[in-house]
Short mmCIF file of C-alpha atoms and ligand atoms in Angstrom, two decimals:
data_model
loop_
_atom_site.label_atom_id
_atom_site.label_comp_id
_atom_site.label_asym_id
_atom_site.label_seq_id
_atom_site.Cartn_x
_atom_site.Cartn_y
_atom_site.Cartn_z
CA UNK M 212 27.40 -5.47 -47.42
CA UNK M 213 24.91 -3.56 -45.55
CA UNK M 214 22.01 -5.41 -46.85
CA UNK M 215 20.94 -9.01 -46.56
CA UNK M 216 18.91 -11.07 -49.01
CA UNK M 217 20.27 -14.68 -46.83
CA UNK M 218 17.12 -14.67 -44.48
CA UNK M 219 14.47 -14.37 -46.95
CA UNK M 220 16.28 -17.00 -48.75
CA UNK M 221 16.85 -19.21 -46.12
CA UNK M 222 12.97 -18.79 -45.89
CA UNK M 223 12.34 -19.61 -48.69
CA UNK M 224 14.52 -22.77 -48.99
CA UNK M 225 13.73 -24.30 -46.23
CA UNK M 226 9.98 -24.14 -47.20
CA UNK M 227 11.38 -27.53 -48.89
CA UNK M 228 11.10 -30.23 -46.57
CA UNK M 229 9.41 -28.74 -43.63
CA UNK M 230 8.54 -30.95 -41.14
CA UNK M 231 5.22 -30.12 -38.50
CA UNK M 232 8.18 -30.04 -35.82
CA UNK M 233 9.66 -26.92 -37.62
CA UNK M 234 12.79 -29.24 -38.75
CA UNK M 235 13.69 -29.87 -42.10
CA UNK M 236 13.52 -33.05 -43.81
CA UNK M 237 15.64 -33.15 -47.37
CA UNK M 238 16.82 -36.15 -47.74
CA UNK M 239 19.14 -36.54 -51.30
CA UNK M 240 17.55 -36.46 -54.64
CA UNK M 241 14.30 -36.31 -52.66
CA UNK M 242 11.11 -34.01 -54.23
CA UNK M 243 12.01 -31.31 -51.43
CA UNK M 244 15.85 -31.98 -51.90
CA UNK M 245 14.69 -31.21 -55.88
CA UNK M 246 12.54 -28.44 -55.18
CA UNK M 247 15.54 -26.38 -52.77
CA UNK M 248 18.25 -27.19 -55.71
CA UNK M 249 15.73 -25.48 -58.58
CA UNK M 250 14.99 -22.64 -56.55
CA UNK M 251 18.95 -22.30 -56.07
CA UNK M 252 19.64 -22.24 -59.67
CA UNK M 253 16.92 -20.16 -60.20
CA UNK M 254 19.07 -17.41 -57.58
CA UNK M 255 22.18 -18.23 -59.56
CA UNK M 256 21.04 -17.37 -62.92
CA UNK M 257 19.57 -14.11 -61.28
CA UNK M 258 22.59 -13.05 -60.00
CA UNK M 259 24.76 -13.79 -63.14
CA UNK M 260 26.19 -16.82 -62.73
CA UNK M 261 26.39 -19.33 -65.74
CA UNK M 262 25.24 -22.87 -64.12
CA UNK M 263 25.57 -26.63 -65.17
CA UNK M 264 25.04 -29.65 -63.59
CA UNK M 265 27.96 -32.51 -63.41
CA UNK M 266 27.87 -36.07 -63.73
CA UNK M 267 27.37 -36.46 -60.36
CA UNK M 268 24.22 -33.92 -60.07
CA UNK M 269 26.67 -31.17 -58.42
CA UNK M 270 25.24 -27.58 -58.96
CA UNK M 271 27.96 -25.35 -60.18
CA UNK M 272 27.34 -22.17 -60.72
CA UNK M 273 30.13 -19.75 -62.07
CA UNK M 274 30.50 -16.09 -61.76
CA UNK M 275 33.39 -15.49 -64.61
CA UNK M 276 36.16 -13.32 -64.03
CA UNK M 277 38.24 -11.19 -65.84
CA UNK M 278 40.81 -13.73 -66.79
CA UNK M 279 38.83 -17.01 -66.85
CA UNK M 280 41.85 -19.18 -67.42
CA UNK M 281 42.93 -18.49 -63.92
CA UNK M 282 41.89 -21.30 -61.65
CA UNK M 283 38.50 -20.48 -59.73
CA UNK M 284 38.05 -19.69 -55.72
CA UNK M 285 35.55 -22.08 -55.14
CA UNK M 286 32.58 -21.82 -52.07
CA UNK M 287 30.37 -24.86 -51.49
CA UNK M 288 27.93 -26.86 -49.23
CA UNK M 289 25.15 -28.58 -49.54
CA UNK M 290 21.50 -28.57 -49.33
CA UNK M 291 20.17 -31.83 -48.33
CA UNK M 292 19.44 -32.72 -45.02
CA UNK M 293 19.08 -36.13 -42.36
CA UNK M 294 15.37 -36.99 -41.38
CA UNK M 295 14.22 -34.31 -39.30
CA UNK M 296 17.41 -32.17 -39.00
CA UNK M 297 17.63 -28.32 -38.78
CA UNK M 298 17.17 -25.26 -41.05
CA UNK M 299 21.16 -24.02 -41.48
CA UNK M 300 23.17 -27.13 -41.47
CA UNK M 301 24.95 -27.18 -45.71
CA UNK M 302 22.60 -24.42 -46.91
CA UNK M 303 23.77 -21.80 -44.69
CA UNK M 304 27.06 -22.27 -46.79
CA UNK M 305 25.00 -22.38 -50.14
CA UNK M 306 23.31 -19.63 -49.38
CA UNK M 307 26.44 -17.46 -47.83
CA UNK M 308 28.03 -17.81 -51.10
CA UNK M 309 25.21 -16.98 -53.26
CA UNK M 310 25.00 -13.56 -51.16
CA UNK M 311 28.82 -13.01 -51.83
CA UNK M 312 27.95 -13.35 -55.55
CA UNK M 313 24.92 -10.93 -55.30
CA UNK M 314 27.16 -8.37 -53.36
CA UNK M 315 30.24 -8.76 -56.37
CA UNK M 316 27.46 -9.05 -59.13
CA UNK M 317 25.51 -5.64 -57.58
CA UNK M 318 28.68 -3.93 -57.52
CA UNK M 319 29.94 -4.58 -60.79
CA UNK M 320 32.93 -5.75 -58.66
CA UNK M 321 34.79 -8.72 -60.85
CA UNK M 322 38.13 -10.24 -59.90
CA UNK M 323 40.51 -11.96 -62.42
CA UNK M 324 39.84 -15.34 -60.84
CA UNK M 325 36.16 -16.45 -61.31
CA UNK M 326 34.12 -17.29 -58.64
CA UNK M 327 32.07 -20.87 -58.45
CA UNK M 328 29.22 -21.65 -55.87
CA UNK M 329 28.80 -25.54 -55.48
CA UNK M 330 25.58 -27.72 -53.83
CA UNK M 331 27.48 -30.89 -53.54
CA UNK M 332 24.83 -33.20 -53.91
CA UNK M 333 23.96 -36.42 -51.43
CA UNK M 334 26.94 -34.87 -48.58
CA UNK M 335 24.63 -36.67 -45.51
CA UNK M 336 24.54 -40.15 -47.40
CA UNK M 337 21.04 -40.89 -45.40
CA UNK M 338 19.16 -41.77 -48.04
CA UNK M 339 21.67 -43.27 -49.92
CA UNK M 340 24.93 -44.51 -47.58
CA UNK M 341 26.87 -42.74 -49.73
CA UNK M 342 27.97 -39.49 -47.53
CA UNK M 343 30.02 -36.62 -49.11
CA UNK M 344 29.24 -38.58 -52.28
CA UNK M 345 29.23 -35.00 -54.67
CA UNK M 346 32.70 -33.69 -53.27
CA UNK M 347 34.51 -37.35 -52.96
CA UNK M 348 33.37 -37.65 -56.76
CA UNK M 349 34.34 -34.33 -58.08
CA UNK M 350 37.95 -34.62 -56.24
CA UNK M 351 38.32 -38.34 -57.70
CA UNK M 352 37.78 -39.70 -54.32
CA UNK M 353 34.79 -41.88 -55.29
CA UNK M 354 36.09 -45.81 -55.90
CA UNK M 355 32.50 -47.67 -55.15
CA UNK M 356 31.94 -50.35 -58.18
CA UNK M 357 29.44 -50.00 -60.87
CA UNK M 358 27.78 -52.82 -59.79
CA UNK M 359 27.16 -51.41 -56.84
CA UNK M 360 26.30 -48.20 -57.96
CA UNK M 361 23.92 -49.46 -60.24
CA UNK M 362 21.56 -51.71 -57.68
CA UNK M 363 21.87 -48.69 -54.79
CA UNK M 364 18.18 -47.96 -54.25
CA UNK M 365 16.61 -46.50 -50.99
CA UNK M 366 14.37 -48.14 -48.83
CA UNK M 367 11.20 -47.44 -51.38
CA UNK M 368 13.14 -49.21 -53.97
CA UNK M 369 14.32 -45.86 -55.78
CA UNK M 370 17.57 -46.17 -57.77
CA UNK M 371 19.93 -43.65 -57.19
CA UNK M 372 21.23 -43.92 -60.59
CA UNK M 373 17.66 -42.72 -61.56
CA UNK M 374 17.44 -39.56 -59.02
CA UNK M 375 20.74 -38.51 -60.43
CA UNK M 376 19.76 -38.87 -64.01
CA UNK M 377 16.48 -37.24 -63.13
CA UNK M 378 18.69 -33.96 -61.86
CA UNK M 379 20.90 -33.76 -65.21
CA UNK M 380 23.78 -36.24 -64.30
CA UNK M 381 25.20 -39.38 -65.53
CA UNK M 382 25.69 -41.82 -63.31
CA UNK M 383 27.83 -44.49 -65.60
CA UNK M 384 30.14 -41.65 -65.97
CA UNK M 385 30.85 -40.48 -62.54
CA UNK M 386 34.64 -40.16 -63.51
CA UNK M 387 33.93 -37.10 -66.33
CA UNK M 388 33.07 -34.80 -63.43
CA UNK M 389 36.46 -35.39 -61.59
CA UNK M 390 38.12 -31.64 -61.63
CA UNK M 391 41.66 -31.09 -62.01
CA UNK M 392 42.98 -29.71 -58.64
CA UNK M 393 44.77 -27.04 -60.34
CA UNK M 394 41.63 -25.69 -61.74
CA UNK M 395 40.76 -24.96 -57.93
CA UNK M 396 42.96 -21.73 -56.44
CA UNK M 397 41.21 -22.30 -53.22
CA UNK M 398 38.11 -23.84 -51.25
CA UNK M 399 36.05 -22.48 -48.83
CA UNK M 400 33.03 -23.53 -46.71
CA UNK M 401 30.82 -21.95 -43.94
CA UNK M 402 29.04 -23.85 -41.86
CA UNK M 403 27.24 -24.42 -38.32
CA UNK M 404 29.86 -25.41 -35.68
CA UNK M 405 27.01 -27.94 -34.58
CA UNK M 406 29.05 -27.93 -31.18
CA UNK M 407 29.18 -25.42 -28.18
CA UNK M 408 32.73 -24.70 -28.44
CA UNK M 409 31.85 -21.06 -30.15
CA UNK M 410 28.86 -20.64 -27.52
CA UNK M 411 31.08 -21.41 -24.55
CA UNK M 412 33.50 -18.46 -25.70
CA UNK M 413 31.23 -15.98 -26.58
CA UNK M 414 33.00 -15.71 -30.03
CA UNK M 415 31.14 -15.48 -33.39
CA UNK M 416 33.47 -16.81 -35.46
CA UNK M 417 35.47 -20.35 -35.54
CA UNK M 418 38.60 -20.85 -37.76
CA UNK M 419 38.57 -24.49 -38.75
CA UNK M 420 42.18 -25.79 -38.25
CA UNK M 421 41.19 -29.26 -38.58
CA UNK M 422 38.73 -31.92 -39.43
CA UNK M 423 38.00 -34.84 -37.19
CA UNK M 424 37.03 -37.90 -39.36
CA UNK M 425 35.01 -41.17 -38.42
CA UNK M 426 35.58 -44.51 -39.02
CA UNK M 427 32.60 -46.76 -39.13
CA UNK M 428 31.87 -50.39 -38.40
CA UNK M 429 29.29 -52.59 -38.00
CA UNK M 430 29.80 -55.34 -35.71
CA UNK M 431 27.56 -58.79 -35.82
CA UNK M 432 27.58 -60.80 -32.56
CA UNK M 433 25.59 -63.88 -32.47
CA UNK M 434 24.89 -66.62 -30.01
CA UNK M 435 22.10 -68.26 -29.18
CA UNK M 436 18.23 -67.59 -29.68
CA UNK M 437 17.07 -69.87 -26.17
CA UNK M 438 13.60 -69.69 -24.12
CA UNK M 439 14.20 -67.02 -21.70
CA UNK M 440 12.19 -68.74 -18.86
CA UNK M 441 13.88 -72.37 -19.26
CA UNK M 442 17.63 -71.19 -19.97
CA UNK M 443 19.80 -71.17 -17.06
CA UNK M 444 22.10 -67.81 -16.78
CA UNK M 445 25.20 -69.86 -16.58
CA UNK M 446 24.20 -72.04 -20.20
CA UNK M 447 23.17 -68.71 -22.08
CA UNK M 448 25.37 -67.37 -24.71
CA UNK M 449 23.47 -63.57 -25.04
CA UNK M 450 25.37 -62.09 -27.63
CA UNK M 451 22.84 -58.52 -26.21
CA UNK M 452 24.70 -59.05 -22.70
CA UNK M 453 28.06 -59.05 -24.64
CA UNK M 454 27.24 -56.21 -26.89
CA UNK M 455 26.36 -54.37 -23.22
CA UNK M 456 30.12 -55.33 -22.25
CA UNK M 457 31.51 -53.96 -25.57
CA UNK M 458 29.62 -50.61 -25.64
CA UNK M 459 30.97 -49.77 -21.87
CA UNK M 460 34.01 -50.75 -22.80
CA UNK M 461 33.76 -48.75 -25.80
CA UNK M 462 33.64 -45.50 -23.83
CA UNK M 463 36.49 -46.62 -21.11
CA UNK M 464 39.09 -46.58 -23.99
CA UNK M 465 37.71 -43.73 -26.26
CA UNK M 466 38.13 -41.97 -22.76
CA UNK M 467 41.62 -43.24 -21.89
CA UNK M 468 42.86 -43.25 -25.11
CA UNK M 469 42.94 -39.11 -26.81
CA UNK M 470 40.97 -35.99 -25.65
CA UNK M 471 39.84 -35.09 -28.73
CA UNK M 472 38.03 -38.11 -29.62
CA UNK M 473 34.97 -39.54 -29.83
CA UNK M 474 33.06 -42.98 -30.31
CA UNK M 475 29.33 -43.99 -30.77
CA UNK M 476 27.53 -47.24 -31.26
CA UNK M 477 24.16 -45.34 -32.64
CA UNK M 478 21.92 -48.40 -33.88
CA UNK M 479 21.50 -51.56 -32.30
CA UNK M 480 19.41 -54.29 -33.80
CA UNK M 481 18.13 -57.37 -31.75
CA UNK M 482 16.94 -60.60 -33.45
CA UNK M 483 14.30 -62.32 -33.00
CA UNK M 484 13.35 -59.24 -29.97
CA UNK M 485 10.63 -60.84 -28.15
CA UNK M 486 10.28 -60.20 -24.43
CA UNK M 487 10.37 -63.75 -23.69
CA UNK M 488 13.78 -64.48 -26.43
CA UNK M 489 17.39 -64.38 -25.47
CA UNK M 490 18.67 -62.66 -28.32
CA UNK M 491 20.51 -64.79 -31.14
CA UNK M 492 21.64 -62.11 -32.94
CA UNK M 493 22.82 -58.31 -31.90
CA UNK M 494 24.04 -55.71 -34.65
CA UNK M 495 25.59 -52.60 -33.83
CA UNK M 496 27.04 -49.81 -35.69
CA UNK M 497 30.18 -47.85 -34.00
CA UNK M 498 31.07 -44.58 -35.30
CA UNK M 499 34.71 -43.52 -33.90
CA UNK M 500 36.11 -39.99 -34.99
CA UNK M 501 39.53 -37.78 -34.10
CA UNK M 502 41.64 -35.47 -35.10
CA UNK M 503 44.55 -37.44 -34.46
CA UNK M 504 44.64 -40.64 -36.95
CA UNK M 505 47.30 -42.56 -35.16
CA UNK M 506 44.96 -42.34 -31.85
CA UNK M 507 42.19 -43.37 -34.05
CA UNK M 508 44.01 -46.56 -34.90
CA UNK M 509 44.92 -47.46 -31.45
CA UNK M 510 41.02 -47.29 -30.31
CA UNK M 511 40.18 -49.36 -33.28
CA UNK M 512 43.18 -52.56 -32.33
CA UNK M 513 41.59 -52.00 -28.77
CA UNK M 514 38.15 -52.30 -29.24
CA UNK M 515 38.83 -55.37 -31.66
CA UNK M 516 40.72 -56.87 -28.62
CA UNK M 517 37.63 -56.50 -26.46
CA UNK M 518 35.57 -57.96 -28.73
CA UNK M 519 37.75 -61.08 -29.57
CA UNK M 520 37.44 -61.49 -25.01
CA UNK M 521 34.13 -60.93 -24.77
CA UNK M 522 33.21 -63.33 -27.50
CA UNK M 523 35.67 -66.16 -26.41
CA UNK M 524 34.13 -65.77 -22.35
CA UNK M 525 30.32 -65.82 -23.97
CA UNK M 526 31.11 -68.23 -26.64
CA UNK M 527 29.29 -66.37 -28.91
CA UNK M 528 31.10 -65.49 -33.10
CA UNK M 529 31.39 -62.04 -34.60
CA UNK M 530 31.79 -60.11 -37.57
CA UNK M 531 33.69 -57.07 -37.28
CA UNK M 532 33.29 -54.96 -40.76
CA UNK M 533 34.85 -51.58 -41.56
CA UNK M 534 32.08 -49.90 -44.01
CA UNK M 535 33.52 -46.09 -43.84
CA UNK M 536 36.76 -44.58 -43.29
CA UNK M 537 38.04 -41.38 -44.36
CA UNK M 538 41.09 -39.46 -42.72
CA UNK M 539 41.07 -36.58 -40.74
CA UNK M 540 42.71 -33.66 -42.38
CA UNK M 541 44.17 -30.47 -41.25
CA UNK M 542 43.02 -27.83 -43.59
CA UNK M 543 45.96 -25.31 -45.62
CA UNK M 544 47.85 -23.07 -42.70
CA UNK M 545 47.70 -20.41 -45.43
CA UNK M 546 43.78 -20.25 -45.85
CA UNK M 547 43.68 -20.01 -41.91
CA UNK M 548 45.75 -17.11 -41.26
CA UNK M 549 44.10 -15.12 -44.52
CA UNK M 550 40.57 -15.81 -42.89
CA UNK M 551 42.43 -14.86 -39.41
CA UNK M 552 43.78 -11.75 -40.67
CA UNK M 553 40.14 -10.50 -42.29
CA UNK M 554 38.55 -11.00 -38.80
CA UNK M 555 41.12 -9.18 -37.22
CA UNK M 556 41.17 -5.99 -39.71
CA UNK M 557 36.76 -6.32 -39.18
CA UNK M 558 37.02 -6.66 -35.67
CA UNK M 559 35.38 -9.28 -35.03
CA UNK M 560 36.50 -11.88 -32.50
CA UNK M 561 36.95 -15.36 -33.79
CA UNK M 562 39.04 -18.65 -32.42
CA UNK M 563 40.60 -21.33 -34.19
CA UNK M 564 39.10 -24.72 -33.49
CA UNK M 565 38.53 -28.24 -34.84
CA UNK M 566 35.34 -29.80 -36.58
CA UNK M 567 34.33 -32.61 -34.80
CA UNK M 568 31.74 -33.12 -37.56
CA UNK M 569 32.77 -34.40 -41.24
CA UNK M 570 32.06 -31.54 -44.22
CA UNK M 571 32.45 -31.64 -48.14
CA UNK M 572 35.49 -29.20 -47.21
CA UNK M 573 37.43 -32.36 -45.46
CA UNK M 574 37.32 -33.93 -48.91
CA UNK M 575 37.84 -30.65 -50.62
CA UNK M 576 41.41 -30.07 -48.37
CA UNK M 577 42.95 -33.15 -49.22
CA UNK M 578 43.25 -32.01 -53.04
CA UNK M 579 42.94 -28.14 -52.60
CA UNK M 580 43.78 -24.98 -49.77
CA UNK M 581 41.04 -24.92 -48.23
CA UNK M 582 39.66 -23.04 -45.40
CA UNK M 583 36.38 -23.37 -42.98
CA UNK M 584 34.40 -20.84 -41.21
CA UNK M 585 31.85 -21.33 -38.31
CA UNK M 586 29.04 -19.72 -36.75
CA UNK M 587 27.92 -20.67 -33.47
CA UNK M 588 25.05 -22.94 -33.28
CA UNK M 589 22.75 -22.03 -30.31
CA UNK M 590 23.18 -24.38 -27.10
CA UNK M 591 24.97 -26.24 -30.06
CA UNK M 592 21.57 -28.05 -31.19
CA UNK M 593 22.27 -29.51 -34.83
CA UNK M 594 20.74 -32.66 -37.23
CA UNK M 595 17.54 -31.32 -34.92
CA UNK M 596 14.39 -29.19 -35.65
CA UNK M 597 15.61 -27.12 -32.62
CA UNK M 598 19.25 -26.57 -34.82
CA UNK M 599 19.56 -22.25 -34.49
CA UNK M 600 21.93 -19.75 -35.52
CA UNK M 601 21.46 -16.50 -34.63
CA UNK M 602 21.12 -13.73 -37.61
CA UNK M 603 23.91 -11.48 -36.12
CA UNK M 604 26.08 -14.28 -36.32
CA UNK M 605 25.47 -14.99 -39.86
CA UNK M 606 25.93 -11.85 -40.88
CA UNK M 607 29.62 -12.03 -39.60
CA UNK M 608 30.04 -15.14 -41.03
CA UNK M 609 28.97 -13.81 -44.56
CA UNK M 610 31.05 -10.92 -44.27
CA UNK M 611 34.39 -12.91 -43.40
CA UNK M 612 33.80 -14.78 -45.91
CA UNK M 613 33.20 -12.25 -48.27
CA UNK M 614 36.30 -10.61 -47.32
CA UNK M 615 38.13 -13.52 -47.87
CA UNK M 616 37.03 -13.70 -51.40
CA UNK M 617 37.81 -10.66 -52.00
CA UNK M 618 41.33 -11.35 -51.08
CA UNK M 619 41.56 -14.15 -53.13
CA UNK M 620 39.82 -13.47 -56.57
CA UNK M 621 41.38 -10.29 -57.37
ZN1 ZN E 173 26.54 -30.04 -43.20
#
């Protein structure tokens, strides 16, 4: 693979959703999200692959082998973005596989298993809250009711039962694209670290031994909405001042609790917010993630605990509501030491690490062997305009994973 088509590509994708800041804004379903998905196709068909479109508006695009009864070796990613994120983050992966595909295809090179590239549609669930909502579909993982389905609009009022129908899917029948797992001989996904493990070590490559996973919450505090010049401190119940308390403390036992994991309250809402209001009602989201489920669960039952204390000394009432949980997974031992061994026998230096950041792949590995490879993402800058991955680093990515496909399809 001495040539590269990826760059222009990326170019050219990424002309979809281009924001003045040089960041890329492809939110699900959207025009630009529309526009990037045709122009894949389009490089699918080129290259040979026969393509349809699931149920759930998946791209799958299949590059037949020689005994097509054989269950496929699968590569996938997506190409929507958040608001204003970066230029690599999901269609790197796309992309890495479609130049896999162009190598095999230029070559003449077939193996018996046939090779698939996926877009796994809607994986940031900004537009619509559904995240990894292509992959957790396709594996069966998708239980949200059809009445809820159904209403699911975005903030304009779009339906996303209409964006997916617009693409080629069917919304009311979601289940018909659920694949067997033993149609799947193994997964695989590059992506961005979106961290600075890879930069601190100087190492091109990361071998994904695990995914962290979040649990999500939103948590309502409310007290009372009182003039802020005529209420005493000592009469006030500020549900913002307790919300202050359970952020801090937040931190403190995310910090005690496991090394490896991490918590965020990343929205906060204040009702009525006037300069002159106490607050009546704070919400805030909290986004915990680790590797290790059972530490998960502990800073969960101690977080709850603080909150039940803080809201008993403020005398103010809560509501404390999961809305997204998924487990972390550790992704098939077998899949890392194949993608180990081809960066050995290249050369070229890589580490095994964890993902701190959920991927289509963590849904993938719970059904399938899957296996993840990184490229370092410069000062490890991601879900920003200033997101970078250097082209020599690519290049190594695409050629372990190339390698491993070779491995694995013939
Ligand atoms: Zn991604």
């Amino acid at each position: 693979m001495n040539d590269f088509l990826i760059f222009h590509w990326l170019k050219e994708v990424n002309h979809w959703g281009k924001t003045p800041e040089g960041g890329i804004s492809r939110l699900a379903f959207s025009q630009e999200d529309k526009g990037a998905r045709k122009y894949v196709i389009d490089l699918m068909e080129e290259y040979g692959m026969e393509v349809r479109i699931d149920e759930a508006a998946n791209i799958i695009g299949k590059y037949a082998g020689t005994e097509p009864d054989l269950p496929a070796v699968v590569i996938g990613s997506h190409l929507d973005s958040v608001p204003s994120g970066g230029k690599y983050d999901g269609v790197l992966g796309v992309l890495s596989g479609l130049e896999v595909v162009r190598h095999l295809a230029q070559n003449n090179i077939r193996g018996r298993h046939s090779l698939e590239v996926i877009v796994f549609s809607n994986e940031e669930g900004c537009r619509y809250p559904y995240t990894l909502f292509g992959s957790s579909v396709m594996m069966g993982d998708f239980h949200k009711p059809w009445e809820e389905i159904k209403n699911m609009q975005d903030e304009q009022g779009i339906k996303l039962v209409q964006e997916i129908k617009e693409l080629g899917g069917k919304p009311e029948k979601l289940f018909l694209a659920r694949r067997n797992p033993e149609q799947i001989k193994a997964f695989l996904e590059l992506h961005i670290e979106q961290g600075l493990v890879l930069e601190d070590k100087g190492v091109s490559i990361g071998i994904v031994e695990g995914i962290s996973a979040p649990i999500r919450f939103v948590l309502k505090l409310m007290g009372s909405a009182d003039h802020a010049g005529a209420t005493p401190m000592v009469l006030r119940r500020d549900p913002l001042m307790g919300a202050s308390e359970i952020m801090l403390a937040l931190e403190r036992i995310v910090k005690e609790t496991s090394v490896t994991a991490v918590g965020t309250v990343g929205q906060i809402n204040v009702s009525p917010g006037a300069v002159n209001i106490i607050p009546g009602t704070v919400t805030l989201s909290f986004d915990i993630r680790d590797i290790d489920l059972a530490a998960r669960n502990q800073i969960v039952r101690n977080l709850e605990k603080v909150i039940r204390e803080v809201c008993q000394t403020r005398d103010l009432k809560y509501d404390f509501q999961e809305i997204f949980n998924i487990s972390p997974v550790m992704l098939d031992t077998q899949m890392i030491s194949l993608i180990e061994q081809v960066c050995q026998e290249m050369e070229i230096p890589a580490i095994k690490m964890i993902s701190g950041a959920a991927h289509d792949a963590m849904v993938m590995a719970n059904h399938v062997p899957t296996g993840m490879i990184f490229v370092p993402s410069v000062a490890g800058i991601s879900h920003n305009p200033s997101e970078y991955t250097r082209n020599e680093d690519i290049m190594k990515g695409v050629e372990v994973l190339g390698q491993t496909v070779l491995r694995l399809i013939k």
